[in-house]
């Protein structure tokens, strides 16, 4: 999109929530791959095999061994998706994410062997959609791309006028298509904050106060992971676009009608 540890492979996700139907779960995995993809990776052998694998899935892949090569290209911001390493010749991977995010809304996934303690929070704060730790199977990379695609491209069957509903007695979130998603206590606390905000941005400090966590002035890796797990739980249960979005350095926002039942 696991993601239970901050920098581990994020594609080892838990199964669908107990109240979700198998049909909904199957639909959720059917998101299309992007038509074009920029692969920025200085391990040329790894990049060659990964590009070949994605090409066989129908993706038009352009490889770059240097971040500056991408930025110097004729149309560096026109790709439908970006896969990036972090330790790159030229512009550092985190800075490359910031540059791309200012100019494109395309999906960005980091696939890196870097193990710094703050690597997850740095790439997420820069604007990446997901972080995968090497070694990672090509199949898992494909699943992660599909998960980001599904989040970025709302399912056409969704009626944006239909409400999401929060059942506080049963601790469930009801999607517009009728899917019921079981929520943990932490998930419920987050969703209740979003419900009270009614579409406004909920600050990170507000969420941490509700969760009984220390307040922080800088990047909050723990809260990022909490929100990511919640979003993945919903995505696995229903093909409906999940309107839970982050606002850089501000907080989180639920951009759809949300009511209590």
PDB file of C-alpha atoms in Angstrom:
ATOM      1  CA  UNK A   1       0.000   0.000   0.000  1.00  0.00           C
ATOM      2  CA  UNK A   2       1.869  -5.654   6.969  1.00  0.00           C
ATOM      3  CA  UNK A   3       2.839  -2.005   7.573  1.00  0.00           C
ATOM      4  CA  UNK A   4       2.802  -3.013  11.225  1.00  0.00           C
ATOM      5  CA  UNK A   5       6.459  -2.021  11.379  1.00  0.00           C
ATOM      6  CA  UNK A   6       7.282   1.348   9.970  1.00  0.00           C
ATOM      7  CA  UNK A   7       9.863   0.448   7.348  1.00  0.00           C
ATOM      8  CA  UNK A   8       8.985  -3.120   6.467  1.00  0.00           C
ATOM      9  CA  UNK A   9       7.335  -4.343   3.278  1.00  0.00           C
ATOM     10  CA  UNK A  10       3.915  -2.760   3.255  1.00  0.00           C
ATOM     11  CA  UNK A  11       2.298  -5.331   0.993  1.00  0.00           C
ATOM     12  CA  UNK A  12       2.031  -8.088   3.611  1.00  0.00           C
ATOM     13  CA  UNK A  13      -1.369  -6.795   4.665  1.00  0.00           C
ATOM     14  CA  UNK A  14      -3.841  -8.573   6.882  1.00  0.00           C
ATOM     15  CA  UNK A  15      -6.803 -10.323   5.339  1.00  0.00           C
ATOM     16  CA  UNK A  16     -10.128  -8.548   4.798  1.00  0.00           C
ATOM     17  CA  UNK A  17     -12.100  -7.572   7.862  1.00  0.00           C
ATOM     18  CA  UNK A  18     -14.331 -10.333   9.185  1.00  0.00           C
ATOM     19  CA  UNK A  19     -17.546  -8.642   8.084  1.00  0.00           C
ATOM     20  CA  UNK A  20     -16.392  -7.952   4.505  1.00  0.00           C
ATOM     21  CA  UNK A  21     -17.573 -10.187   1.689  1.00  0.00           C
ATOM     22  CA  UNK A  22     -15.205 -12.204  -0.465  1.00  0.00           C
ATOM     23  CA  UNK A  23     -16.617 -10.555  -3.554  1.00  0.00           C
ATOM     24  CA  UNK A  24     -15.757  -7.093  -2.294  1.00  0.00           C
ATOM     25  CA  UNK A  25     -12.255  -8.217  -1.396  1.00  0.00           C
ATOM     26  CA  UNK A  26     -11.717  -9.720  -4.835  1.00  0.00           C
ATOM     27  CA  UNK A  27     -12.884  -6.555  -6.512  1.00  0.00           C
ATOM     28  CA  UNK A  28     -10.511  -4.491  -4.388  1.00  0.00           C
ATOM     29  CA  UNK A  29      -7.513  -6.380  -5.795  1.00  0.00           C
ATOM     30  CA  UNK A  30      -8.614  -5.808  -9.386  1.00  0.00           C
ATOM     31  CA  UNK A  31      -7.298  -2.249  -9.666  1.00  0.00           C
ATOM     32  CA  UNK A  32      -5.557  -1.600 -13.011  1.00  0.00           C
ATOM     33  CA  UNK A  33      -1.847  -1.021 -13.339  1.00  0.00           C
ATOM     34  CA  UNK A  34      -0.677   2.358 -14.697  1.00  0.00           C
ATOM     35  CA  UNK A  35      -0.033   2.694 -18.401  1.00  0.00           C
ATOM     36  CA  UNK A  36       3.381   4.336 -17.948  1.00  0.00           C
ATOM     37  CA  UNK A  37       5.899   4.088 -15.114  1.00  0.00           C
ATOM     38  CA  UNK A  38       9.288   5.664 -14.362  1.00  0.00           C
ATOM     39  CA  UNK A  39      11.675   3.332 -12.529  1.00  0.00           C
ATOM     40  CA  UNK A  40      14.538   5.248 -10.877  1.00  0.00           C
ATOM     41  CA  UNK A  41      17.027   2.665  -9.605  1.00  0.00           C
ATOM     42  CA  UNK A  42      20.823   2.582  -9.762  1.00  0.00           C
ATOM     43  CA  UNK A  43      21.023  -1.203  -9.317  1.00  0.00           C
ATOM     44  CA  UNK A  44      20.899  -1.854 -13.038  1.00  0.00           C
ATOM     45  CA  UNK A  45      20.418  -5.616 -12.816  1.00  0.00           C
ATOM     46  CA  UNK A  46      17.544  -5.309 -10.335  1.00  0.00           C
ATOM     47  CA  UNK A  47      15.979  -2.546 -12.434  1.00  0.00           C
ATOM     48  CA  UNK A  48      16.229  -4.622 -15.601  1.00  0.00           C
ATOM     49  CA  UNK A  49      14.418  -7.617 -14.133  1.00  0.00           C
ATOM     50  CA  UNK A  50      11.773  -5.518 -12.393  1.00  0.00           C
ATOM     51  CA  UNK A  51      11.141  -3.533 -15.571  1.00  0.00           C
ATOM     52  CA  UNK A  52      10.828  -6.757 -17.549  1.00  0.00           C
ATOM     53  CA  UNK A  53       8.321  -8.123 -15.034  1.00  0.00           C
ATOM     54  CA  UNK A  54       6.176  -4.967 -15.118  1.00  0.00           C
ATOM     55  CA  UNK A  55       6.371  -4.808 -18.907  1.00  0.00           C
ATOM     56  CA  UNK A  56       4.959  -8.331 -19.052  1.00  0.00           C
ATOM     57  CA  UNK A  57       2.022  -7.009 -16.995  1.00  0.00           C
ATOM     58  CA  UNK A  58       1.321  -4.401 -19.696  1.00  0.00           C
ATOM     59  CA  UNK A  59       3.136  -1.399 -18.165  1.00  0.00           C
ATOM     60  CA  UNK A  60       5.310   0.834 -20.371  1.00  0.00           C
ATOM     61  CA  UNK A  61       8.406   1.180 -18.150  1.00  0.00           C
ATOM     62  CA  UNK A  62      11.179   3.743 -18.619  1.00  0.00           C
ATOM     63  CA  UNK A  63      14.307   3.087 -16.550  1.00  0.00           C
ATOM     64  CA  UNK A  64      16.617   5.747 -15.077  1.00  0.00           C
ATOM     65  CA  UNK A  65      19.839   4.883 -13.253  1.00  0.00           C
ATOM     66  CA  UNK A  66      20.246   8.438 -11.966  1.00  0.00           C
ATOM     67  CA  UNK A  67      17.616  10.810 -10.558  1.00  0.00           C
ATOM     68  CA  UNK A  68      19.106  13.661 -12.592  1.00  0.00           C
ATOM     69  CA  UNK A  69      18.496  11.630 -15.763  1.00  0.00           C
ATOM     70  CA  UNK A  70      14.794  11.587 -14.948  1.00  0.00           C
ATOM     71  CA  UNK A  71      14.638  15.297 -14.171  1.00  0.00           C
ATOM     72  CA  UNK A  72      16.547  16.148 -17.356  1.00  0.00           C
ATOM     73  CA  UNK A  73      14.187  14.099 -19.502  1.00  0.00           C
ATOM     74  CA  UNK A  74      11.833  15.859 -21.892  1.00  0.00           C
ATOM     75  CA  UNK A  75       8.671  15.150 -19.865  1.00  0.00           C
ATOM     76  CA  UNK A  76       9.743  13.928 -16.410  1.00  0.00           C
ATOM     77  CA  UNK A  77       6.384  14.661 -14.756  1.00  0.00           C
ATOM     78  CA  UNK A  78       4.101  12.965 -17.280  1.00  0.00           C
ATOM     79  CA  UNK A  79       4.422   9.367 -16.083  1.00  0.00           C
ATOM     80  CA  UNK A  80       1.436   7.594 -14.591  1.00  0.00           C
ATOM     81  CA  UNK A  81       3.506   6.178 -11.727  1.00  0.00           C
ATOM     82  CA  UNK A  82       6.980   6.370 -10.136  1.00  0.00           C
ATOM     83  CA  UNK A  83       9.055   3.655  -8.430  1.00  0.00           C
ATOM     84  CA  UNK A  84      12.099   5.107  -6.666  1.00  0.00           C
ATOM     85  CA  UNK A  85      15.123   3.955  -4.752  1.00  0.00           C
ATOM     86  CA  UNK A  86      16.416   6.349  -2.074  1.00  0.00           C
ATOM     87  CA  UNK A  87      20.198   6.139  -2.403  1.00  0.00           C
ATOM     88  CA  UNK A  88      20.628   7.514  -5.911  1.00  0.00           C
ATOM     89  CA  UNK A  89      23.301   9.303  -7.914  1.00  0.00           C
ATOM     90  CA  UNK A  90      22.259  12.904  -8.414  1.00  0.00           C
ATOM     91  CA  UNK A  91      19.336  14.205  -6.368  1.00  0.00           C
ATOM     92  CA  UNK A  92      18.702  12.175  -3.226  1.00  0.00           C
ATOM     93  CA  UNK A  93      15.571  10.016  -3.332  1.00  0.00           C
ATOM     94  CA  UNK A  94      13.717  11.945  -0.617  1.00  0.00           C
ATOM     95  CA  UNK A  95      14.358  15.244  -2.380  1.00  0.00           C
ATOM     96  CA  UNK A  96      13.278  13.672  -5.673  1.00  0.00           C
ATOM     97  CA  UNK A  97       9.955  12.743  -4.070  1.00  0.00           C
ATOM     98  CA  UNK A  98       9.453  16.374  -2.985  1.00  0.00           C
ATOM     99  CA  UNK A  99      10.221  17.616  -6.494  1.00  0.00           C
ATOM    100  CA  UNK A 100       7.840  15.143  -8.125  1.00  0.00           C
ATOM    101  CA  UNK A 101       5.056  15.766  -5.636  1.00  0.00           C
ATOM    102  CA  UNK A 102       5.068  19.489  -6.409  1.00  0.00           C
ATOM    103  CA  UNK A 103       4.398  18.732 -10.067  1.00  0.00           C
ATOM    104  CA  UNK A 104       2.362  15.528 -10.249  1.00  0.00           C
ATOM    105  CA  UNK A 105      -0.334  13.635  -8.369  1.00  0.00           C
ATOM    106  CA  UNK A 106       0.827  10.292  -9.794  1.00  0.00           C
ATOM    107  CA  UNK A 107       1.523   7.435  -7.409  1.00  0.00           C
ATOM    108  CA  UNK A 108       4.990   7.253  -5.867  1.00  0.00           C
ATOM    109  CA  UNK A 109       6.340   4.118  -4.193  1.00  0.00           C
ATOM    110  CA  UNK A 110       9.783   3.858  -2.606  1.00  0.00           C
ATOM    111  CA  UNK A 111      11.530   0.485  -2.912  1.00  0.00           C
ATOM    112  CA  UNK A 112      14.702   0.749  -0.879  1.00  0.00           C
ATOM    113  CA  UNK A 113      17.145  -1.183   1.251  1.00  0.00           C
ATOM    114  CA  UNK A 114      17.878   1.829   3.443  1.00  0.00           C
ATOM    115  CA  UNK A 115      17.246   1.023   7.107  1.00  0.00           C
ATOM    116  CA  UNK A 116      17.549   4.425   8.824  1.00  0.00           C
ATOM    117  CA  UNK A 117      15.289   4.754  11.858  1.00  0.00           C
ATOM    118  CA  UNK A 118      13.437   7.695  10.335  1.00  0.00           C
ATOM    119  CA  UNK A 119      13.337   6.522   6.714  1.00  0.00           C
ATOM    120  CA  UNK A 120       9.604   5.759   6.723  1.00  0.00           C
ATOM    121  CA  UNK A 121       8.552   9.118   8.144  1.00  0.00           C
ATOM    122  CA  UNK A 122      10.903  10.989   5.790  1.00  0.00           C
ATOM    123  CA  UNK A 123       9.554   9.425   2.601  1.00  0.00           C
ATOM    124  CA  UNK A 124       5.931   9.731   3.713  1.00  0.00           C
ATOM    125  CA  UNK A 125       6.319  13.357   4.755  1.00  0.00           C
ATOM    126  CA  UNK A 126       8.009  14.072   1.413  1.00  0.00           C
ATOM    127  CA  UNK A 127       4.914  12.825  -0.401  1.00  0.00           C
ATOM    128  CA  UNK A 128       5.415   9.119  -1.177  1.00  0.00           C
ATOM    129  CA  UNK A 129       2.357   6.867  -1.123  1.00  0.00           C
ATOM    130  CA  UNK A 130       4.089   3.752   0.172  1.00  0.00           C
ATOM    131  CA  UNK A 131       7.467   2.415   1.327  1.00  0.00           C
ATOM    132  CA  UNK A 132       8.665  -1.125   0.604  1.00  0.00           C
ATOM    133  CA  UNK A 133      11.844  -2.531   2.098  1.00  0.00           C
ATOM    134  CA  UNK A 134      14.181  -4.641  -0.005  1.00  0.00           C
ATOM    135  CA  UNK A 135      14.273  -7.519  -0.517  1.00  0.00           C
ATOM    136  CA  UNK A 136      10.738  -7.504  -1.931  1.00  0.00           C
ATOM    137  CA  UNK A 137       9.155  -9.820  -4.494  1.00  0.00           C
ATOM    138  CA  UNK A 138       8.071  -8.363  -7.815  1.00  0.00           C
ATOM    139  CA  UNK A 139       4.551  -9.655  -7.180  1.00  0.00           C
ATOM    140  CA  UNK A 140       4.437  -7.581  -4.004  1.00  0.00           C
ATOM    141  CA  UNK A 141       5.551  -4.483  -5.892  1.00  0.00           C
ATOM    142  CA  UNK A 142       2.692  -5.038  -8.338  1.00  0.00           C
ATOM    143  CA  UNK A 143       0.185  -5.423  -5.489  1.00  0.00           C
ATOM    144  CA  UNK A 144       1.441  -2.205  -3.916  1.00  0.00           C
ATOM    145  CA  UNK A 145       1.105  -0.310  -7.208  1.00  0.00           C
ATOM    146  CA  UNK A 146      -2.476  -1.550  -7.572  1.00  0.00           C
ATOM    147  CA  UNK A 147      -3.296  -0.476  -4.013  1.00  0.00           C
ATOM    148  CA  UNK A 148      -2.043   3.061  -4.657  1.00  0.00           C
ATOM    149  CA  UNK A 149      -3.842   3.148  -8.012  1.00  0.00           C
ATOM    150  CA  UNK A 150      -7.090   2.132  -6.352  1.00  0.00           C
ATOM    151  CA  UNK A 151      -6.727   4.921  -3.796  1.00  0.00           C
ATOM    152  CA  UNK A 152      -5.837   7.530  -6.413  1.00  0.00           C
ATOM    153  CA  UNK A 153      -8.500   6.550  -8.952  1.00  0.00           C
ATOM    154  CA  UNK A 154     -11.953   6.278  -7.372  1.00  0.00           C
ATOM    155  CA  UNK A 155     -13.970   3.261  -8.499  1.00  0.00           C
ATOM    156  CA  UNK A 156     -16.540   4.394 -11.077  1.00  0.00           C
ATOM    157  CA  UNK A 157     -19.333   2.423  -9.377  1.00  0.00           C
ATOM    158  CA  UNK A 158     -19.119   4.661  -6.315  1.00  0.00           C
ATOM    159  CA  UNK A 159     -21.825   7.273  -5.941  1.00  0.00           C
ATOM    160  CA  UNK A 160     -20.024  10.187  -4.266  1.00  0.00           C
ATOM    161  CA  UNK A 161     -23.325  11.371  -2.805  1.00  0.00           C
ATOM    162  CA  UNK A 162     -23.698   8.252  -0.645  1.00  0.00           C
ATOM    163  CA  UNK A 163     -22.501   8.489   2.922  1.00  0.00           C
ATOM    164  CA  UNK A 164     -20.034   6.413   4.849  1.00  0.00           C
ATOM    165  CA  UNK A 165     -21.514   5.434   8.207  1.00  0.00           C
ATOM    166  CA  UNK A 166     -19.798   4.845  11.538  1.00  0.00           C
ATOM    167  CA  UNK A 167     -21.519   2.308  13.787  1.00  0.00           C
ATOM    168  CA  UNK A 168     -20.137   3.167  17.219  1.00  0.00           C
ATOM    169  CA  UNK A 169     -22.013   0.338  18.976  1.00  0.00           C
ATOM    170  CA  UNK A 170     -20.699  -2.411  16.715  1.00  0.00           C
ATOM    171  CA  UNK A 171     -17.330  -0.698  16.089  1.00  0.00           C
ATOM    172  CA  UNK A 172     -17.817  -0.922  12.339  1.00  0.00           C
ATOM    173  CA  UNK A 173     -17.458   1.372   9.349  1.00  0.00           C
ATOM    174  CA  UNK A 174     -20.131   0.939   6.682  1.00  0.00           C
ATOM    175  CA  UNK A 175     -18.972   1.765   3.153  1.00  0.00           C
ATOM    176  CA  UNK A 176     -21.392   3.242   0.576  1.00  0.00           C
ATOM    177  CA  UNK A 177     -21.614  -0.178  -1.150  1.00  0.00           C
ATOM    178  CA  UNK A 178     -22.859  -1.801   2.062  1.00  0.00           C
ATOM    179  CA  UNK A 179     -19.599  -3.456   3.120  1.00  0.00           C
ATOM    180  CA  UNK A 180     -19.128  -3.563   6.899  1.00  0.00           C
ATOM    181  CA  UNK A 181     -15.542  -3.142   8.095  1.00  0.00           C
ATOM    182  CA  UNK A 182     -14.666  -4.156  11.643  1.00  0.00           C
ATOM    183  CA  UNK A 183     -12.545  -1.524  13.413  1.00  0.00           C
ATOM    184  CA  UNK A 184     -10.071  -1.752  16.270  1.00  0.00           C
ATOM    185  CA  UNK A 185     -10.296   0.565  19.248  1.00  0.00           C
ATOM    186  CA  UNK A 186      -7.585   2.763  17.757  1.00  0.00           C
ATOM    187  CA  UNK A 187      -9.397   2.830  14.401  1.00  0.00           C
ATOM    188  CA  UNK A 188     -12.612   3.864  16.128  1.00  0.00           C
ATOM    189  CA  UNK A 189     -10.903   6.727  17.955  1.00  0.00           C
ATOM    190  CA  UNK A 190      -9.494   8.032  14.667  1.00  0.00           C
ATOM    191  CA  UNK A 191     -12.817   7.671  12.842  1.00  0.00           C
ATOM    192  CA  UNK A 192     -14.707   9.449  15.630  1.00  0.00           C
ATOM    193  CA  UNK A 193     -12.312  12.416  15.316  1.00  0.00           C
ATOM    194  CA  UNK A 194     -12.915  12.490  11.566  1.00  0.00           C
ATOM    195  CA  UNK A 195     -16.674  12.217  12.132  1.00  0.00           C
ATOM    196  CA  UNK A 196     -16.662  15.185  14.488  1.00  0.00           C
ATOM    197  CA  UNK A 197     -14.625  17.234  11.992  1.00  0.00           C
ATOM    198  CA  UNK A 198     -17.229  16.739   9.235  1.00  0.00           C
ATOM    199  CA  UNK A 199     -14.779  17.097   6.369  1.00  0.00           C
ATOM    200  CA  UNK A 200     -12.366  19.529   8.005  1.00  0.00           C
ATOM    201  CA  UNK A 201      -8.707  18.644   8.549  1.00  0.00           C
ATOM    202  CA  UNK A 202      -8.048  16.988  11.920  1.00  0.00           C
ATOM    203  CA  UNK A 203      -4.647  17.989  13.272  1.00  0.00           C
ATOM    204  CA  UNK A 204      -2.081  15.397  14.291  1.00  0.00           C
ATOM    205  CA  UNK A 205      -2.086  16.771  17.833  1.00  0.00           C
ATOM    206  CA  UNK A 206      -5.860  16.318  18.072  1.00  0.00           C
ATOM    207  CA  UNK A 207      -5.560  12.710  16.943  1.00  0.00           C
ATOM    208  CA  UNK A 208      -2.697  12.011  19.335  1.00  0.00           C
ATOM    209  CA  UNK A 209      -4.651  13.497  22.235  1.00  0.00           C
ATOM    210  CA  UNK A 210      -7.619  11.244  21.420  1.00  0.00           C
ATOM    211  CA  UNK A 211      -5.298   8.245  21.191  1.00  0.00           C
ATOM    212  CA  UNK A 212      -3.551   9.124  24.461  1.00  0.00           C
ATOM    213  CA  UNK A 213      -0.197   9.623  22.771  1.00  0.00           C
ATOM    214  CA  UNK A 214       2.454  12.304  23.355  1.00  0.00           C
ATOM    215  CA  UNK A 215       2.168  15.431  21.232  1.00  0.00           C
ATOM    216  CA  UNK A 216       4.917  16.086  18.697  1.00  0.00           C
ATOM    217  CA  UNK A 217       6.083  19.074  16.696  1.00  0.00           C
ATOM    218  CA  UNK A 218       7.873  17.135  13.940  1.00  0.00           C
ATOM    219  CA  UNK A 219       7.025  14.131  11.761  1.00  0.00           C
ATOM    220  CA  UNK A 220       4.906  11.557  13.592  1.00  0.00           C
ATOM    221  CA  UNK A 221       5.857   8.112  12.373  1.00  0.00           C
ATOM    222  CA  UNK A 222       3.552   6.291  14.782  1.00  0.00           C
ATOM    223  CA  UNK A 223       0.464   8.243  13.728  1.00  0.00           C
ATOM    224  CA  UNK A 224       1.361   7.859  10.048  1.00  0.00           C
ATOM    225  CA  UNK A 225       1.496   4.097  10.532  1.00  0.00           C
ATOM    226  CA  UNK A 226      -1.834   4.084  12.382  1.00  0.00           C
ATOM    227  CA  UNK A 227      -3.583   5.968   9.579  1.00  0.00           C
ATOM    228  CA  UNK A 228      -1.947   3.788   6.949  1.00  0.00           C
ATOM    229  CA  UNK A 229      -3.148   0.570   8.616  1.00  0.00           C
ATOM    230  CA  UNK A 230      -6.682   1.966   8.887  1.00  0.00           C
ATOM    231  CA  UNK A 231      -6.716   2.954   5.230  1.00  0.00           C
ATOM    232  CA  UNK A 232      -5.371  -0.440   4.172  1.00  0.00           C
ATOM    233  CA  UNK A 233      -7.999  -2.227   6.288  1.00  0.00           C
ATOM    234  CA  UNK A 234     -10.744  -0.340   4.454  1.00  0.00           C
ATOM    235  CA  UNK A 235      -9.147  -0.773   1.019  1.00  0.00           C
ATOM    236  CA  UNK A 236      -8.914  -4.524   1.470  1.00  0.00           C
ATOM    237  CA  UNK A 237     -12.587  -4.779   2.365  1.00  0.00           C
ATOM    238  CA  UNK A 238     -14.231  -2.697  -0.362  1.00  0.00           C
ATOM    239  CA  UNK A 239     -13.483  -1.537  -3.935  1.00  0.00           C
ATOM    240  CA  UNK A 240     -15.001   1.866  -3.095  1.00  0.00           C
ATOM    241  CA  UNK A 241     -12.458   4.686  -3.102  1.00  0.00           C
ATOM    242  CA  UNK A 242     -11.320   5.480   0.443  1.00  0.00           C
ATOM    243  CA  UNK A 243     -11.635   9.263   1.006  1.00  0.00           C
ATOM    244  CA  UNK A 244      -9.098   9.367   3.861  1.00  0.00           C
ATOM    245  CA  UNK A 245      -6.318  11.760   2.889  1.00  0.00           C
ATOM    246  CA  UNK A 246      -3.280  13.280   4.560  1.00  0.00           C
ATOM    247  CA  UNK A 247      -2.607  17.015   4.514  1.00  0.00           C
ATOM    248  CA  UNK A 248       1.152  17.537   4.586  1.00  0.00           C
ATOM    249  CA  UNK A 249       2.332  18.793   7.987  1.00  0.00           C
ATOM    250  CA  UNK A 250      -1.269  19.493   9.039  1.00  0.00           C
ATOM    251  CA  UNK A 251      -3.238  16.339   9.681  1.00  0.00           C
ATOM    252  CA  UNK A 252      -5.847  14.101   8.075  1.00  0.00           C
ATOM    253  CA  UNK A 253      -9.163  14.620   6.349  1.00  0.00           C
ATOM    254  CA  UNK A 254     -12.143  12.411   5.406  1.00  0.00           C
ATOM    255  CA  UNK A 255     -13.386  13.881   2.114  1.00  0.00           C
ATOM    256  CA  UNK A 256     -16.820  12.265   1.934  1.00  0.00           C
ATOM    257  CA  UNK A 257     -20.069  12.431   3.918  1.00  0.00           C
ATOM    258  CA  UNK A 258     -19.618  10.536   7.188  1.00  0.00           C
ATOM    259  CA  UNK A 259     -22.519  10.000   9.611  1.00  0.00           C
ATOM    260  CA  UNK A 260     -23.059   8.173  12.899  1.00  0.00           C
ATOM    261  CA  UNK A 261     -25.519   5.272  13.120  1.00  0.00           C
TER     262      UNK A 261
END
